[in-house]
Short mmCIF file of C-alpha atoms in Angstrom, two decimals:
data_model
loop_
_atom_site.label_atom_id
_atom_site.label_comp_id
_atom_site.label_asym_id
_atom_site.label_seq_id
_atom_site.Cartn_x
_atom_site.Cartn_y
_atom_site.Cartn_z
CA UNK A 221 -27.31 6.39 -6.92
CA UNK A 222 -26.25 4.67 -3.77
CA UNK A 223 -28.99 2.79 -1.59
CA UNK A 224 -28.87 3.66 2.16
CA UNK A 225 -27.94 0.89 4.38
CA UNK A 226 -30.73 -0.29 6.74
CA UNK A 227 -29.47 -0.83 10.51
CA UNK A 228 -30.59 -3.73 12.33
CA UNK A 229 -31.31 -3.74 15.94
CA UNK A 230 -32.42 -6.39 18.41
CA UNK A 231 -34.71 -5.24 21.40
CA UNK A 232 -35.59 -8.01 23.81
CA UNK A 233 -39.24 -8.18 24.70
CA UNK A 234 -41.68 -10.09 27.22
CA UNK A 235 -44.68 -9.00 24.94
CA UNK A 236 -45.59 -6.10 27.26
CA UNK A 237 -45.99 -2.54 26.41
CA UNK A 238 -43.44 -1.67 28.75
CA UNK A 239 -40.92 -3.42 27.01
CA UNK A 240 -41.32 -1.32 24.09
CA UNK A 241 -39.70 1.65 25.64
CA UNK A 242 -36.43 1.23 24.41
CA UNK A 243 -37.32 1.59 20.86
CA UNK A 244 -36.87 5.25 21.10
CA UNK A 245 -33.31 4.97 22.31
CA UNK A 246 -32.52 2.69 19.38
CA UNK A 247 -33.51 5.26 17.02
CA UNK A 248 -31.22 7.80 19.12
CA UNK A 249 -28.54 6.11 18.43
CA UNK A 250 -29.00 5.37 14.77
CA UNK A 251 -30.00 9.06 14.43
CA UNK A 252 -30.68 9.79 10.71
CA UNK A 253 -30.54 5.90 9.63
CA UNK A 254 -33.50 3.79 8.96
CA UNK A 255 -33.94 1.03 11.14
CA UNK A 256 -35.16 -2.47 10.84
CA UNK A 257 -36.02 -3.57 14.65
CA UNK A 258 -36.73 -7.00 16.08
CA UNK A 259 -38.34 -7.70 19.25
CA UNK A 260 -36.69 -10.84 20.21
CA UNK A 261 -38.99 -13.13 22.65
CA UNK A 262 -37.05 -15.64 24.43
CA UNK A 263 -38.87 -18.79 25.04
CA UNK A 264 -37.05 -21.55 27.64
CA UNK A 265 -37.08 -24.67 26.12
CA UNK A 266 -39.20 -27.12 28.12
CA UNK A 267 -38.02 -30.49 29.77
CA UNK A 268 -40.81 -32.50 28.65
CA UNK A 269 -41.26 -33.98 25.37
CA UNK A 270 -45.26 -33.30 25.40
CA UNK A 271 -44.33 -29.61 26.37
CA UNK A 272 -41.91 -29.28 23.72
CA UNK A 273 -44.63 -30.56 20.83
CA UNK A 274 -46.74 -27.69 22.06
CA UNK A 275 -44.38 -24.94 21.62
CA UNK A 276 -45.95 -23.89 18.16
CA UNK A 277 -49.42 -23.86 19.48
CA UNK A 278 -48.03 -21.88 22.45
CA UNK A 279 -46.35 -19.31 19.92
CA UNK A 280 -49.54 -18.76 17.75
CA UNK A 281 -51.61 -18.41 21.57
CA UNK A 282 -49.13 -15.37 22.52
CA UNK A 283 -49.60 -13.71 18.75
CA UNK A 284 -53.43 -13.90 19.04
CA UNK A 285 -54.20 -12.66 22.67
CA UNK A 286 -51.85 -9.69 23.15
CA UNK A 287 -54.31 -7.34 21.60
CA UNK A 288 -52.79 -4.43 23.67
CA UNK A 289 -49.40 -5.25 22.63
CA UNK A 290 -50.20 -5.51 18.99
CA UNK A 291 -51.67 -2.13 18.98
CA UNK A 292 -48.96 -0.29 20.73
CA UNK A 293 -46.87 -1.99 18.06
CA UNK A 294 -49.10 -0.45 15.19
CA UNK A 295 -49.00 3.00 17.12
CA UNK A 296 -44.93 3.19 16.90
CA UNK A 297 -44.76 1.98 13.24
CA UNK A 298 -47.02 5.21 12.53
CA UNK A 299 -45.43 7.18 14.85
CA UNK A 300 -41.68 6.44 13.40
CA UNK A 301 -42.53 5.52 9.66
CA UNK A 302 -39.46 7.40 8.54
CA UNK A 303 -36.94 6.22 10.87
CA UNK A 304 -38.27 2.49 11.18
CA UNK A 305 -38.83 0.41 8.00
CA UNK A 306 -39.86 -2.94 9.67
CA UNK A 307 -40.79 -3.39 13.18
CA UNK A 308 -41.46 -7.19 13.92
CA UNK A 309 -41.54 -9.92 16.89
CA UNK A 310 -39.71 -12.90 16.32
CA UNK A 311 -39.81 -15.83 19.09
CA UNK A 312 -36.46 -17.47 19.85
CA UNK A 313 -36.61 -21.09 21.51
CA UNK A 314 -33.86 -21.21 24.03
CA UNK A 315 -32.10 -18.65 26.33
CA UNK A 316 -28.34 -20.04 26.20
CA UNK A 317 -25.31 -17.68 25.01
CA UNK A 318 -24.49 -19.73 21.65
CA UNK A 319 -28.17 -19.49 20.66
CA UNK A 320 -28.24 -15.55 21.12
CA UNK A 321 -25.02 -15.22 19.21
CA UNK A 322 -25.73 -17.46 16.56
CA UNK A 323 -28.95 -15.14 15.98
CA UNK A 324 -27.07 -12.17 16.20
CA UNK A 325 -24.26 -13.33 14.07
CA UNK A 326 -26.69 -14.63 11.32
CA UNK A 327 -29.19 -11.83 11.33
CA UNK A 328 -26.29 -9.32 10.80
CA UNK A 329 -27.25 -7.31 13.67
CA UNK A 330 -25.95 -3.54 14.28
CA UNK A 331 -26.96 -3.03 17.82
CA UNK A 332 -28.56 -4.71 20.80
CA UNK A 333 -30.29 -2.78 23.28
CA UNK A 334 -30.52 -4.49 26.57
CA UNK A 335 -32.49 -3.06 29.71
CA UNK A 336 -30.64 -3.12 33.31
CA UNK A 337 -33.07 -3.41 36.01
CA UNK A 338 -32.45 -2.28 39.48
CA UNK A 339 -33.97 -5.57 41.14
CA UNK A 340 -34.92 -8.89 39.44
CA UNK A 341 -38.36 -9.23 38.43
CA UNK A 342 -40.11 -12.13 39.73
CA UNK A 343 -42.94 -12.36 37.48
CA UNK A 344 -40.80 -12.62 34.50
CA UNK A 345 -37.15 -12.55 34.23
CA UNK A 346 -37.31 -12.73 30.39
CA UNK A 347 -35.69 -9.35 30.04
CA UNK A 348 -32.90 -9.85 32.79
CA UNK A 349 -32.14 -13.34 31.31
CA UNK A 350 -31.45 -11.61 27.86
CA UNK A 351 -29.15 -8.96 29.42
CA UNK A 352 -27.01 -11.49 31.22
CA UNK A 353 -26.62 -13.42 27.60
CA UNK A 354 -26.13 -10.64 25.86
CA UNK A 355 -22.80 -9.63 27.71
CA UNK A 356 -21.11 -12.66 25.37
CA UNK A 357 -22.03 -11.22 22.01
CA UNK A 358 -19.61 -9.22 19.59
CA UNK A 359 -21.81 -6.57 18.38
CA UNK A 360 -22.44 -2.95 20.19
CA UNK A 361 -24.77 -2.87 22.92
CA UNK A 362 -26.66 -0.22 24.72
CA UNK A 363 -27.52 -0.57 28.44
CA UNK A 364 -30.35 1.43 29.51
CA UNK A 365 -31.38 1.66 33.24
CA UNK A 366 -34.87 1.13 33.93
CA UNK A 367 -37.30 3.99 34.43
CA UNK A 368 -34.30 6.20 32.83
CA UNK A 369 -36.10 9.45 31.20
CA UNK A 370 -36.34 9.61 27.28
CA UNK A 371 -33.60 12.38 26.29
CA UNK A 372 -31.23 13.22 23.44
CA UNK A 373 -27.83 12.23 23.70
CA UNK A 374 -26.17 15.28 23.79
CA UNK A 375 -23.71 15.30 26.57
CA UNK A 376 -21.51 12.36 25.91
CA UNK A 377 -18.91 10.85 27.64
CA UNK A 378 -16.34 8.64 25.84
CA UNK A 379 -14.07 6.72 28.59
CA UNK A 380 -10.45 5.91 27.71
CA UNK A 381 -8.62 3.31 29.75
CA UNK A 382 -4.54 3.95 29.75
CA UNK A 383 -4.04 0.27 30.70
CA UNK A 384 -6.17 -0.87 27.21
CA UNK A 385 -3.99 0.06 24.32
CA UNK A 386 -6.44 -1.24 21.78
CA UNK A 387 -9.48 1.22 23.10
CA UNK A 388 -11.58 2.27 20.20
CA UNK A 389 -11.48 6.36 19.83
CA UNK A 390 -13.55 6.75 17.06
CA UNK A 391 -16.31 4.60 15.69
CA UNK A 392 -19.23 4.79 12.94
CA UNK A 393 -21.97 5.13 15.72
CA UNK A 394 -20.06 7.49 17.76
CA UNK A 395 -19.29 9.76 14.72
CA UNK A 396 -23.29 9.43 13.87
CA UNK A 397 -24.17 10.46 17.10
CA UNK A 398 -22.03 13.46 16.96
CA UNK A 399 -23.06 14.56 13.62
CA UNK A 400 -24.83 17.81 14.63
CA UNK A 401 -24.18 21.06 16.86
CA UNK A 402 -26.39 20.12 19.61
CA UNK A 403 -23.85 17.57 21.44
CA UNK A 404 -20.84 18.04 23.21
CA UNK A 405 -18.13 15.05 24.13
CA UNK A 406 -15.65 14.53 27.00
CA UNK A 407 -12.77 12.41 26.53
CA UNK A 408 -12.87 10.53 30.23
CA UNK A 409 -9.20 9.49 30.89
CA UNK A 410 -9.25 7.26 33.90
CA UNK A 411 -5.84 6.31 35.09
CA UNK A 412 -4.29 4.70 38.31
CA UNK A 413 -1.71 6.22 40.71
CA UNK A 414 1.62 5.81 39.42
CA UNK A 415 0.62 5.24 35.83
CA UNK A 416 3.40 5.58 33.61
CA UNK A 417 3.24 8.90 31.90
CA UNK A 418 4.20 7.38 28.47
CA UNK A 419 0.90 5.18 28.74
CA UNK A 420 -0.89 8.53 29.72
CA UNK A 421 0.75 10.72 26.57
CA UNK A 422 -0.20 7.86 24.09
CA UNK A 423 -3.88 8.07 25.05
CA UNK A 424 -3.70 11.74 25.11
CA UNK A 425 -2.08 11.88 21.45
CA UNK A 426 -4.88 9.88 20.16
CA UNK A 427 -7.19 12.51 21.07
CA UNK A 428 -5.14 15.71 20.30
CA UNK A 429 -3.59 14.52 17.10
CA UNK A 430 -6.83 12.87 15.72
CA UNK A 431 -7.84 15.16 12.43
CA UNK A 432 -11.51 13.87 12.68
CA UNK A 433 -11.53 15.21 16.53
CA UNK A 434 -10.96 18.84 15.40
CA UNK A 435 -14.15 19.25 14.10
CA UNK A 436 -15.95 17.95 16.97
CA UNK A 437 -17.10 19.93 20.22
CA UNK A 438 -14.93 18.15 22.79
CA UNK A 439 -12.81 18.14 25.87
CA UNK A 440 -10.35 15.95 27.75
CA UNK A 441 -11.16 15.20 31.58
CA UNK A 442 -8.39 13.16 33.56
CA UNK A 443 -9.28 11.17 36.31
CA UNK A 444 -7.02 9.42 39.17
CA UNK A 445 -8.69 6.17 40.26
CA UNK A 446 -7.56 2.87 41.19
CA UNK A 447 -9.80 1.22 39.00
CA UNK A 448 -11.91 1.84 35.90
CA UNK A 449 -15.42 2.01 37.09
CA UNK A 450 -14.47 3.95 40.34
CA UNK A 451 -13.19 6.27 37.69
CA UNK A 452 -16.53 6.55 35.84
CA UNK A 453 -18.63 6.81 38.95
CA UNK A 454 -16.42 9.75 40.13
CA UNK A 455 -16.80 11.64 37.10
CA UNK A 456 -20.61 11.14 36.88
CA UNK A 457 -21.21 11.82 40.50
CA UNK A 458 -19.78 15.41 39.52
CA UNK A 459 -21.23 16.04 36.16
CA UNK A 460 -24.06 15.16 33.98
CA UNK A 461 -23.63 12.84 31.03
CA UNK A 462 -26.58 11.78 29.04
CA UNK A 463 -24.62 8.90 27.61
CA UNK A 464 -21.35 6.60 28.32
CA UNK A 465 -19.36 5.23 25.79
CA UNK A 466 -16.56 2.65 25.59
CA UNK A 467 -15.04 0.39 22.90
CA UNK A 468 -12.40 -1.90 21.70
CA UNK A 469 -10.81 -3.05 18.68
CA UNK A 470 -12.58 -6.25 17.54
CA UNK A 471 -9.68 -7.75 15.45
CA UNK A 472 -7.28 -7.62 18.59
CA UNK A 473 -7.28 -10.70 21.22
CA UNK A 474 -8.37 -10.20 24.90
CA UNK A 475 -11.14 -9.99 27.27
CA UNK A 476 -13.31 -7.91 25.10
CA UNK A 477 -16.57 -9.03 26.98
CA UNK A 478 -15.47 -8.02 30.31
CA UNK A 479 -16.19 -4.50 29.32
CA UNK A 480 -19.62 -5.12 28.64
CA UNK A 481 -19.83 -6.81 31.72
CA UNK A 482 -18.49 -3.27 33.30
CA UNK A 483 -20.74 -1.40 31.37
CA UNK A 484 -23.99 -3.17 32.53
CA UNK A 485 -23.01 -2.63 36.12
CA UNK A 486 -21.98 0.73 35.59
CA UNK A 487 -25.14 1.95 34.14
CA UNK A 488 -27.11 0.24 36.72
CA UNK A 489 -24.91 2.17 39.24
CA UNK A 490 -25.00 5.29 37.28
CA UNK A 491 -28.40 5.41 35.83
CA UNK A 492 -26.88 6.53 32.69
CA UNK A 493 -27.05 4.66 29.68
CA UNK A 494 -24.16 3.02 28.48
CA UNK A 495 -22.85 1.99 24.89
CA UNK A 496 -20.22 -0.86 24.71
CA UNK A 497 -18.51 -1.06 21.19
CA UNK A 498 -16.80 -4.21 20.70
#
């Protein structure tokens, strides 16, 4: 008898009830999987030694005073008792990219959720800071625009770039999302004017000749645009999408993380969640 693998998800929190809204999206992506969710609270390191020594007490204070937040956590644990094996808050001192990367790698995280805010929150920019830092991590990241209504990811658009021969076509996360009959995938191929036909044929063959895709409800949509993001914007303006997806093979060299920067910007502009697999 095989033991089911528990998927580990990191979600940033500023210890407000509003920051818990991202949890439902993590469960959507890991449909049918049991999840261990870590709510990561970043605590910037102070400049002075006395303030540094007081950090453990500050952590204890936050745990005690946030009664409303803790009650909300209990409600979520009860509501998602099957989907969530554990839901805990972890405090991380420091807000640098290496600190976050080390945490993600050490914990073996499978997915990171990032809020994408239309405007910066002047009262507490913890979530905004986390999103900027998370662009430099290597695991899949799901960018969620603020005030996005909760819905199932049924209409999925997988973006393919003819200029990137290492673009992923299928990934376990995508296959998991499409495990059922209530979804439809559009493979969006963005190509520049004057693109060599061999490049276009290479991408199209990856779709049409893939055996796994023969069992999936899908189609191909071609858009000619000067840049990658422009093609995505054009598509989203005309067609409805519940989720945008893009991916790149981990083993290949290149600017993998630039795709995450693009995804964050696209999610903010289109108001559509964007899953980036790297």
